[in-house]
XYZ file of C-alpha atoms in Angstrom:
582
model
C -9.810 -27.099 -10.458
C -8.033 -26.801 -13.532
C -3.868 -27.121 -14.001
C -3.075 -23.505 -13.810
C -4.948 -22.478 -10.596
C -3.268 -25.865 -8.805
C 0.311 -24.988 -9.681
C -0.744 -21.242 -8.952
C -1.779 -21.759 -5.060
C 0.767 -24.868 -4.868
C 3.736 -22.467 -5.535
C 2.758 -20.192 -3.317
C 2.370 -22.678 -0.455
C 6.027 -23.740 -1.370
C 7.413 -20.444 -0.646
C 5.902 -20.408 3.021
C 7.320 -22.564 6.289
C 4.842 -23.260 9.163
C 1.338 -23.794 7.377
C -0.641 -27.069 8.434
C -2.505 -29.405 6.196
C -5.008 -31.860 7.779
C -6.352 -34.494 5.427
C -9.698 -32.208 4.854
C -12.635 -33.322 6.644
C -10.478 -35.551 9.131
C -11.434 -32.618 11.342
C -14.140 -29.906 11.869
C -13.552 -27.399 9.094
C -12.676 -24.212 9.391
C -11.530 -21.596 6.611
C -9.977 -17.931 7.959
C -10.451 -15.489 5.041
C -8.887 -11.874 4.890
C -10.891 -9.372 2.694
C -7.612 -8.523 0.813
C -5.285 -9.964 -1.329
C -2.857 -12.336 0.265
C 0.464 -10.106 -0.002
C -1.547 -7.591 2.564
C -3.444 -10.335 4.639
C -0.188 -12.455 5.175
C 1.522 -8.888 6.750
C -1.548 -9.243 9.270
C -0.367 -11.063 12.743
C -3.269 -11.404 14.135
C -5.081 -13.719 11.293
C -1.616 -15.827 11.836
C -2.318 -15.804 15.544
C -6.033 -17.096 15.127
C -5.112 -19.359 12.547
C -1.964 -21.071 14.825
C -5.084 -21.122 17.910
C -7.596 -23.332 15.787
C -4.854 -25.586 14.210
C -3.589 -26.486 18.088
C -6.780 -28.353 19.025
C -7.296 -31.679 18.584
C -10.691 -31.309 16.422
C -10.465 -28.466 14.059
C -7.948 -28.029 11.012
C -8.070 -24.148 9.873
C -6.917 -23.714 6.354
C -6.738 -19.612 4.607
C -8.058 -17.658 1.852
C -7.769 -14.705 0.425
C -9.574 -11.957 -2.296
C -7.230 -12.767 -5.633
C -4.607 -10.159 -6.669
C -5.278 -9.455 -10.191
C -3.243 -12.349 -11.773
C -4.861 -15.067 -9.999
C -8.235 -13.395 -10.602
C -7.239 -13.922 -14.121
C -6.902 -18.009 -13.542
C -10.029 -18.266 -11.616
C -12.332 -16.573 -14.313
C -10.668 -18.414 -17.203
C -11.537 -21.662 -15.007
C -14.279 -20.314 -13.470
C -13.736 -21.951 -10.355
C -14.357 -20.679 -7.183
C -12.423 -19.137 -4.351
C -9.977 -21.926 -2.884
C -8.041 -22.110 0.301
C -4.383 -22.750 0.101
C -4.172 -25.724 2.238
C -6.055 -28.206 0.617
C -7.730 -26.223 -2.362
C -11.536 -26.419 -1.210
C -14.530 -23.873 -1.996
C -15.215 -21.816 1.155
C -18.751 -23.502 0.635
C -17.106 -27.002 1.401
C -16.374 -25.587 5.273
C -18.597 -25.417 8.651
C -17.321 -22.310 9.931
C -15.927 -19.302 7.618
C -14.374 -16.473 9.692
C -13.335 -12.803 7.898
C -10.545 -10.907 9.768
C -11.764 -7.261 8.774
C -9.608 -4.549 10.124
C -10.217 -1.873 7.832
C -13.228 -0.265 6.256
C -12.206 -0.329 2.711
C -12.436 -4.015 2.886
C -15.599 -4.053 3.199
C -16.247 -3.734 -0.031
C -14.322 -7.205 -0.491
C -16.862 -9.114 1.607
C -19.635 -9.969 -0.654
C -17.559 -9.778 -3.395
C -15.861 -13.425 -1.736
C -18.628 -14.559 -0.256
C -20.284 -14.446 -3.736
C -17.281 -16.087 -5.202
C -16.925 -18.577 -2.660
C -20.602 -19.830 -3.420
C -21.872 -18.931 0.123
C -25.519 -16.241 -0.057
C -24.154 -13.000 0.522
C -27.038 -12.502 3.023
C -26.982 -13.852 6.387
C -30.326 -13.930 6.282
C -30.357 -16.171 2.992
C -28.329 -19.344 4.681
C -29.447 -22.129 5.034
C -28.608 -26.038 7.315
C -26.311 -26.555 4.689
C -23.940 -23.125 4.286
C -21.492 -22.123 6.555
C -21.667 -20.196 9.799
C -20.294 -17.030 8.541
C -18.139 -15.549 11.364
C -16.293 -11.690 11.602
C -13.513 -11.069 14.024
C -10.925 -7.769 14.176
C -10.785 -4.532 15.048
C -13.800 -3.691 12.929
C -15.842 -6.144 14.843
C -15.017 -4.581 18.269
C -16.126 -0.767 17.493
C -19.012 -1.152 14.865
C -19.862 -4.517 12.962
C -23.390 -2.755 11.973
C -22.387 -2.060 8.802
C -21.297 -5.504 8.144
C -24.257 -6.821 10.301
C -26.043 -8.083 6.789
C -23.094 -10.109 5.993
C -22.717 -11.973 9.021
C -24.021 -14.480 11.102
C -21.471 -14.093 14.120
C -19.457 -11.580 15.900
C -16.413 -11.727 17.917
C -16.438 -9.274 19.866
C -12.790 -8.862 21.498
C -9.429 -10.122 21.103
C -9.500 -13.612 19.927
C -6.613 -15.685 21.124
C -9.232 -16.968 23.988
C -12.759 -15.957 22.524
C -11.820 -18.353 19.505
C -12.024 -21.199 21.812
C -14.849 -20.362 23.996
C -17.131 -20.088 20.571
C -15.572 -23.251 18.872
C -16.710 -25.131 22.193
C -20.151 -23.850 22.384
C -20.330 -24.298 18.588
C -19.656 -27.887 18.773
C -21.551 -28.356 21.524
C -24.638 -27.672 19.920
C -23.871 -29.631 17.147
C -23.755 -32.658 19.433
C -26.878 -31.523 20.886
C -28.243 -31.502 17.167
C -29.170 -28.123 16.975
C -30.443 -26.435 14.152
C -28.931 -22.915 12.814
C -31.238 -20.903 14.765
C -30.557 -22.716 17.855
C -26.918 -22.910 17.690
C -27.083 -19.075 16.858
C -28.952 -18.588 20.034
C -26.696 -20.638 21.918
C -23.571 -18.481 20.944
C -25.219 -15.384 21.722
C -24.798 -16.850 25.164
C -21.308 -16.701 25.106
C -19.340 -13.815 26.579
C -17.829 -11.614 23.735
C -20.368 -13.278 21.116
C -22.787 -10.794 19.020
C -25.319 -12.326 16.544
C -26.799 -9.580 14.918
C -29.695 -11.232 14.010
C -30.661 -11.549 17.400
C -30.763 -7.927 17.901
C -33.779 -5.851 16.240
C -32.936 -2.042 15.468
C -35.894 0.050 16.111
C -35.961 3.388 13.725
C -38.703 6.587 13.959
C -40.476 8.588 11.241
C -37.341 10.381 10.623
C -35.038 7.203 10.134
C -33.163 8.191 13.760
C -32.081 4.942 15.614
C -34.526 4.991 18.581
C -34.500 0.872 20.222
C -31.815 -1.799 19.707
C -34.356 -5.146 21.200
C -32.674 -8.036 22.050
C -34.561 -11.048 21.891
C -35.788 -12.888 24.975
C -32.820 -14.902 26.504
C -29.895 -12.849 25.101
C -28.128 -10.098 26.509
C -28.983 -6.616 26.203
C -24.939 -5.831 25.624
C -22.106 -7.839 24.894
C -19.282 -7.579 26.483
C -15.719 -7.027 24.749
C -12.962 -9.726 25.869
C -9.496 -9.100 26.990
C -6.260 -11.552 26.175
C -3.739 -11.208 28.953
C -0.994 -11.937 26.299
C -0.471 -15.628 27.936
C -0.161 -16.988 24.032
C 2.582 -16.255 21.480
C 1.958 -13.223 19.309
C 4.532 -13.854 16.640
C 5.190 -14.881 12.691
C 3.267 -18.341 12.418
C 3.487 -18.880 8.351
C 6.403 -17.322 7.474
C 6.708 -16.392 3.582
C 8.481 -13.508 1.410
C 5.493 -12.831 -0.704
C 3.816 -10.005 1.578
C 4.686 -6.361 2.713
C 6.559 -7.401 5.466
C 7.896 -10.984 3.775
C 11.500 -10.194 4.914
C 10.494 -9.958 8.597
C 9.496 -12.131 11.607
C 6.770 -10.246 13.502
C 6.966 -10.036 17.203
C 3.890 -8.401 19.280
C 6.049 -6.797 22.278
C 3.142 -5.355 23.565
C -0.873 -4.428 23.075
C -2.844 -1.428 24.072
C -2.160 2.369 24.750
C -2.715 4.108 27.472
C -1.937 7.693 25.827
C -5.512 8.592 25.327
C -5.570 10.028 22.024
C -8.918 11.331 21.456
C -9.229 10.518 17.714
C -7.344 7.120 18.049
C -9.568 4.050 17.618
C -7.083 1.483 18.437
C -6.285 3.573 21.661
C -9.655 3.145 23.161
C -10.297 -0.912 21.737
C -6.709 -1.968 23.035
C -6.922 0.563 26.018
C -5.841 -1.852 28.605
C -1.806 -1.184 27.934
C -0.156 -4.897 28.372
C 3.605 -6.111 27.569
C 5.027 -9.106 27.316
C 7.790 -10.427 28.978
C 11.223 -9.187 28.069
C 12.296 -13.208 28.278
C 9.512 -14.162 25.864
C 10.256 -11.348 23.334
C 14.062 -12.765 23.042
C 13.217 -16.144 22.598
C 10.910 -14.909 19.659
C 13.925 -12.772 18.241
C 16.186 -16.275 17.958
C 13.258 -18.012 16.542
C 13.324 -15.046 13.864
C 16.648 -15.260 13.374
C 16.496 -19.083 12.519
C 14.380 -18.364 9.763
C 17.290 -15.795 8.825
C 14.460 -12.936 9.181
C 14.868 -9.387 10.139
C 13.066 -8.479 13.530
C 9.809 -6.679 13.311
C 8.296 -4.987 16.446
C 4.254 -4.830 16.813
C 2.574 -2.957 19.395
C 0.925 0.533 19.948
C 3.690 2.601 20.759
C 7.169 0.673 20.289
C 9.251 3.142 22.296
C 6.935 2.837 25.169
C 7.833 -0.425 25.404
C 9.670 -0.233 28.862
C 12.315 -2.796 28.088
C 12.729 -1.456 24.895
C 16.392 -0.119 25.575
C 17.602 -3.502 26.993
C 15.618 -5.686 23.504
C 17.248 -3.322 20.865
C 20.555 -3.823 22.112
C 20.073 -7.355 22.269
C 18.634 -7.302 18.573
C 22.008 -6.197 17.745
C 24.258 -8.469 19.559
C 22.517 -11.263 17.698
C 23.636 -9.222 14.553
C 19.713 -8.828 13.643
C 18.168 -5.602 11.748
C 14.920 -4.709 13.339
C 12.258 -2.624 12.182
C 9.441 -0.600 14.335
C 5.825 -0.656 13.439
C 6.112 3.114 15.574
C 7.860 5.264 17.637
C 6.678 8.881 19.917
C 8.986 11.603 19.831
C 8.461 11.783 23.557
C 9.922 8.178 24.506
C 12.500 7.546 21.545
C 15.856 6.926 23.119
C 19.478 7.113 22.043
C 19.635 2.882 21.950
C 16.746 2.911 19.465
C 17.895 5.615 16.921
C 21.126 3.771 16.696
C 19.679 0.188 16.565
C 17.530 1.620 13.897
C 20.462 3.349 11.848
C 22.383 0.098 12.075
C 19.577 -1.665 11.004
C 19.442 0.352 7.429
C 16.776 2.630 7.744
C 16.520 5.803 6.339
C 13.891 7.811 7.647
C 12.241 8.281 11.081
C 8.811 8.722 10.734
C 6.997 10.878 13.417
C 3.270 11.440 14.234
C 2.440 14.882 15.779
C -1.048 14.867 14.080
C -1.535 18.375 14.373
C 0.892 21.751 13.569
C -0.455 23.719 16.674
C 0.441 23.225 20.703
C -3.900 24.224 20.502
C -4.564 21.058 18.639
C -2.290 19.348 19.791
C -3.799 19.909 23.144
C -7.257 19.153 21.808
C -6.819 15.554 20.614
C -4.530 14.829 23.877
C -1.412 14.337 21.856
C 1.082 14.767 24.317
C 3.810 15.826 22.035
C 5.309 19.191 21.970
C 7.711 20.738 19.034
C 10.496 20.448 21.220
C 10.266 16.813 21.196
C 9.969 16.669 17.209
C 13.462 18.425 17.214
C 15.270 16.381 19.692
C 14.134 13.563 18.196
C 15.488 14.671 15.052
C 18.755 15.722 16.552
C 19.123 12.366 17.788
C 18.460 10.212 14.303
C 20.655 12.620 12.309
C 23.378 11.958 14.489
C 22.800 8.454 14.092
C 22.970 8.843 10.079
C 19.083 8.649 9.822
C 18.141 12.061 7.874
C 14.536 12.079 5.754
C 12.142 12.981 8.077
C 8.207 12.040 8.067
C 5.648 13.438 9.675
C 1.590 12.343 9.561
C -0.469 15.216 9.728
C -4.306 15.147 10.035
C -6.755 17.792 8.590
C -10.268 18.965 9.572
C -9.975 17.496 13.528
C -12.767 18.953 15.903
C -12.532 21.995 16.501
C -9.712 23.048 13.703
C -8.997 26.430 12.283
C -7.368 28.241 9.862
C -4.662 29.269 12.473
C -4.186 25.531 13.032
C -3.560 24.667 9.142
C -1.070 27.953 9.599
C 0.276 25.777 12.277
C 0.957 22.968 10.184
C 3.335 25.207 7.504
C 5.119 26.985 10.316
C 6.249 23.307 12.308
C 7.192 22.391 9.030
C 9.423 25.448 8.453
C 11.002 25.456 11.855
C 11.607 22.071 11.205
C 13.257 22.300 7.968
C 15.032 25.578 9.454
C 16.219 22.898 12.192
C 17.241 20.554 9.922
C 19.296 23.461 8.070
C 21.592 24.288 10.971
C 22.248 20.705 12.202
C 23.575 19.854 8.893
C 20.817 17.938 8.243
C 20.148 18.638 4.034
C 17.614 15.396 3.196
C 13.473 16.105 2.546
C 10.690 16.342 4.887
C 7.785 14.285 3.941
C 4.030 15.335 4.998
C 1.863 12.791 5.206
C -1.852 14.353 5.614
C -5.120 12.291 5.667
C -8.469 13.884 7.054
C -9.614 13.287 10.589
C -12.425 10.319 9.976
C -14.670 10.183 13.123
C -14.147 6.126 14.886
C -16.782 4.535 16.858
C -15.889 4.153 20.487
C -13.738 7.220 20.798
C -14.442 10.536 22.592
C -15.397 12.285 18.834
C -17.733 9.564 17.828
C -20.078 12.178 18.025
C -17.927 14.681 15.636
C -19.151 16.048 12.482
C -16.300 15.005 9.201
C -15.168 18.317 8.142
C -17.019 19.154 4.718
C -14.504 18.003 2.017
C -14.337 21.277 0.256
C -13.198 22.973 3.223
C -10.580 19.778 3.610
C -9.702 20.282 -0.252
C -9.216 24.178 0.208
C -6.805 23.589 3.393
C -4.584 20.690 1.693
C -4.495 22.623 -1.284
C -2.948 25.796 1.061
C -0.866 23.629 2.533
C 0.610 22.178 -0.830
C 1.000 25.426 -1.979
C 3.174 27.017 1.211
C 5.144 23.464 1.991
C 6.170 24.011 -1.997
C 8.146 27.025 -0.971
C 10.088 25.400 1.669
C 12.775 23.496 0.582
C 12.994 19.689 0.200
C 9.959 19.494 1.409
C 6.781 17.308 -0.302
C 3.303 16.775 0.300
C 1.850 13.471 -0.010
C -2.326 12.223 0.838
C -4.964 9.783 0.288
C -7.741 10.221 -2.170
C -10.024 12.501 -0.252
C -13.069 10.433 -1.905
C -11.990 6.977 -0.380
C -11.635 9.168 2.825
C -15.320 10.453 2.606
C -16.531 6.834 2.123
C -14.832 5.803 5.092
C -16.780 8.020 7.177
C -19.882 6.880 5.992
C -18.338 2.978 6.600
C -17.097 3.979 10.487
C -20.159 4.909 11.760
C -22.715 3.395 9.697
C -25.448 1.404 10.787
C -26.748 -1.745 9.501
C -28.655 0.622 6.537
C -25.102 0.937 5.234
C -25.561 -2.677 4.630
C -27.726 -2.523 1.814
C -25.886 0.578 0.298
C -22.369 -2.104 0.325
C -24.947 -4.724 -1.061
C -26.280 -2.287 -4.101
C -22.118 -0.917 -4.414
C -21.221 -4.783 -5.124
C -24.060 -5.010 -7.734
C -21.974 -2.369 -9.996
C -18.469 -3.457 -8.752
C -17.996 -2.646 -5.429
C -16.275 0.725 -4.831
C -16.452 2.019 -8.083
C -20.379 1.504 -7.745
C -20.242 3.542 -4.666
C -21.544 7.116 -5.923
C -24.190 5.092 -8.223
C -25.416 2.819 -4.962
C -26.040 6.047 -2.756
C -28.088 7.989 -5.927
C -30.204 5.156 -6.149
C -30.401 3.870 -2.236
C -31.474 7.802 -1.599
C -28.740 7.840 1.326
C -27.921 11.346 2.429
C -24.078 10.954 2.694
C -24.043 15.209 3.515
C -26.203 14.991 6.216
C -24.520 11.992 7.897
C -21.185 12.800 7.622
C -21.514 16.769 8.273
C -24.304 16.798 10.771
C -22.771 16.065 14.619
C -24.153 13.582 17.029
C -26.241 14.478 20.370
C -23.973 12.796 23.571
C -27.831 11.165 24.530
C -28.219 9.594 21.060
C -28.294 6.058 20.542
C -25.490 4.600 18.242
C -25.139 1.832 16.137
C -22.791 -0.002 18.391
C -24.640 0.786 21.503
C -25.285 -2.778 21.968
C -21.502 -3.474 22.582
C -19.339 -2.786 26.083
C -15.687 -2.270 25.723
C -16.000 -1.923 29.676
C -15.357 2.415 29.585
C -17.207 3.887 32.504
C -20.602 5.000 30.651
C -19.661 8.948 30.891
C -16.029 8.756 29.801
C -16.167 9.352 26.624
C -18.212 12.302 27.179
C -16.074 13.672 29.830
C -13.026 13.272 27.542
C -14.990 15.532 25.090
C -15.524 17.902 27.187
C -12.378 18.186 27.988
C -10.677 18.010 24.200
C -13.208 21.431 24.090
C -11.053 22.853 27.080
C -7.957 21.677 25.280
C -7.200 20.072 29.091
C -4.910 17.066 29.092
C -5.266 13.699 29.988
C -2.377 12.011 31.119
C -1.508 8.285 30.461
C -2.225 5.257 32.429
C -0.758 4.463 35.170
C -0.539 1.674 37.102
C -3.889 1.034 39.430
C -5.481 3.711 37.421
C -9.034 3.380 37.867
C -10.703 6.247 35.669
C -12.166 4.825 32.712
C -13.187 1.552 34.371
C -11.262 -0.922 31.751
C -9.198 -2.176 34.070
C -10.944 -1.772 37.138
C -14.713 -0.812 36.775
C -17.862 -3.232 35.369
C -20.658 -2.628 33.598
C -23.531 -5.066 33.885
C -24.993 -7.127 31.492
C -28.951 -8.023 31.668
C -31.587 -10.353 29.667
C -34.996 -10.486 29.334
């Protein structure tokens, strides 16, 4: 390790408070890598939280690492060293256990791209005694870790503030035992809420159509997702002000949704809706305010929260600003616009999703145009005037009366805005409807992009004669790839593999000519309700027709209403499904 790349990380570890250094190799080793720089992986709470749960035992010392930004890419290629962790500066090869918190599918890309650089065999299938167990754990690994399945030797599937444990026992266990990789893999696929794809054969016919997923004797047929009952903190561990959020403390107030959302992902993973205690949540803010941070609230929904009233105002008496990660127009309250307002923000940010009550009702919403206005109402009085409002395009079922829909809310809106004195910009924020494992339009066709591009470009045109008002979305083309990422299957695998040979994303169109992968056909052509998916092999505890029934009724446009308490209907919190082996 040369001079430059030592001062480099070593300044960097100066700026945080609350890392840990262990002499390295006075412990187990373990290294927690996020597939993104460390500005965006640092703004991620729930790498902190996994990274605070390995450093409290007695026998493991987790250190971090991250994909370089393009400065300290810079320093490693001019010392062509390899990827280092911050605590004690050690190749990811040096460590026994490397875990990747992967939460979104652009990231992907990332993966061999570190493991390369981190001197590890990008294939699982290529390690050997002497490499690391290479381990993934997020959101990604809940719904579909197919796509990834090449990469990896391990799964977590489920929340990991527990499941971390359970698998860091069984893995040392087996080490005492002296078993070999192959055993030791075995072993964890013994352990509730542990997948090892290897273990798990996928069966295809003629027509390349998934037709068997065979698990090998001894392991289960499914794995079953784990639950955290929020018993653990869920707050800022390694503080530092070089990230997104670097001038906050991050406090999870609560995990879940119960608003059933048919399009929402994180909705159906986190369905069981938990809080934590009001008590805990204060004692969090004054730790915050120690560090002389502003207040950042995680969780699903924030205004669903049901002490939120009572936490903002005591926010304020401690004289803290607070930010929300997000609000619903239908629970926002009088106590949170002002907290807000005080707090310096400018904007209130709203998520109707759709311009129509008809889509709207399709994807279970819940929110009318009523409750758009009122919310508005309230933040202007409270001296919070821009306006945003996320919009998707090409959701099941979507017409050209629905993108009509989308221009006339906005033009009400702005006509609302008009007579309550209200003279700032509206923002539309409008991304594509992407399909999500696990949710009830899994089996949805994408929208064909030149249908999406002719609707944004309508929309663009019409929201550019109403005044103050601007249209902002994502690269439809990083959009289309994520499609193919969400519900790929481990085939995908190779086509990430041959993308990484000519630079990762930007080899993208190049790995798909030559790979022969029909991206039209997957993305456009919709699923049967009988066929098997990719993540078939994986319960997240829904009763086994929900999802269908919930599609059924998004094609009624009949609502689902939220959870309630001893709500028994999808089974999460109620309901099992069994688990069997050979």
């Amino acid at each position: 390790m040369g001079w430059q790349l030592e001062k480099a990380l070593n300044e960097r570890l100066a700026r945080e408070t609350g890392y840990v250094v262990h002499p390295f190799g006075s412990r187990h080793t373990m290294a927690v890598c996020y597939p993104n720089t460390y500005e965006t992986g640092m703004s991620n709470l729930g790498m902190q939280i996994i990274y605070r749960e390995v450093n409290s035992r007695n026998d493991f010392q987790c250190e971090r690492a991250f994909l370089p930004d393009k400065k300290l890419k810079k320093i490693y290629e001019k010392e062509h060293s390899p990827i280092l962790t911050l605590e004690n500066k050690r190749p990811l090869c040096d460590f026994e256990i490397l875990g990747f918190s992967v939460n979104f599918e652009m990231d992907y890309f990332n993966i061999p791209d570190i493991l390369e650089a981190g001197h590890i065999p990008v294939r699982a299938a290529d390690r050997t005694e002497t490499d690391p167990l290479v381990v993934m754990g997020g959101p990604v690994a809940f719904f579909n870790p197919e796509p990834l399945a090449l990469f990896m030797d391990v799964c977590l599937i489920g929340e990991g503030e527990e499941l971390i444990h359970a698998f860091l026992d069984a893995w040392l266990q087996a080490k005492a035992d002296g078993a070999g990789r192959q055993e030791l893999l075995r072993r964890l696929a013994r352990v509730e809420g542990v997948y090892v794809p290897s273990l798990y054969h996928h069966v295809y016919d003629d027509r390349g159509n998934l037709m068997r997923i065979d698990a090998e004797p001894g392991i289960p047929h499914r794995v079953r997702r784990q639950w955290h009952e929020l018993t653990r903190p869920g707050e800022t561990v390694v503080a530092t002000p070089d990230t997104e959020f670097g001038s906050m403390y991050l406090i999870e107030i609560a995990r879940g949704c119960g608003r059933h959302c048919r399009f929402c992902m994180a909705g159906y993973c986190y369905r069981r809706p938990r809080v934590r205690p009001l008590e805990y949540v204060k004692a969090a803010v004054l730790r915050g305010k120690k560090l002389g941070k502003k207040i950042g609230l995680m969780g699903a929904a924030i205004s669903d929260y049901p002490y939120i009233d009572e936490l903002v105002t005591f926010i304020r008496q401690q004289g803290l600003a607070f930010s929300c990660a997000s609000l619903r127009a239908d629970s926002i309250t009088p106590v949170i616009v002002k907290g807000i307002a005080e707090s310096g923000q400018k904007t209130i940010t709203l998520a109707p999703e759709a311009g129509s009550e008809h889509m709207r009702n399709i994807i279970n919403k819940g929110i009318t145009e009523e409750h758009l206005l009122q919310s508005i109402d309230l933040c202007t009085a409270a001296g919070i005037r821009k306006v945003r409002m996320y919009i998707m395009i090409g959701l099941p079922m979507e017409t050209d009366e629905d993108i009509q829909g989308i221009v006339d809310m906005t033009r009400r809106v702005r006509e609302h805005m008009d007579r309550i004195g209200n003279k700032s910009s509206i923002t539309l924020s409008i991304n594509p409807f992407i399909p999500k494992p696990m949710t009830p339009f899994q089996w949805m066709a994408m929208t064909e992009q030149k249908v999406v591009e002719r609707r944004l470009a309508y929309i663009k045109k019409e929201a550019g004669r109403i005044r103050q008002t601007e249209v902002l979305a994502e690269p439809l083309r990083q959009c289309y790839i994520q499609g193919v990422l969400s519900r790929g299957d481990r085939r995908v695998g190779e086509l990430l593999l041959k993308a990484h040979s000519y630079g990762g994303v930007r080899g993208w169109k190049r790995a798909v000519r030559e790979t022969g992968f029909d991206v039209e056909s997957f993305l456009y052509t919709p699923r049967q309700t009988d066929e098997l998916l990719p993540w078939s092999v994986l319960d997240n505890g829904l009763a086994e027709d929900y999802l269908i029934r919930e599609r059924e009724k998004a094609e009624k446009g009949e609502f689902t209403i939220p959870c309630f308490e001893g709500c028994r209907r999808c089974h999460v919190c109620g309901g099992t499904n069994g688990d069997t082996v050979d």
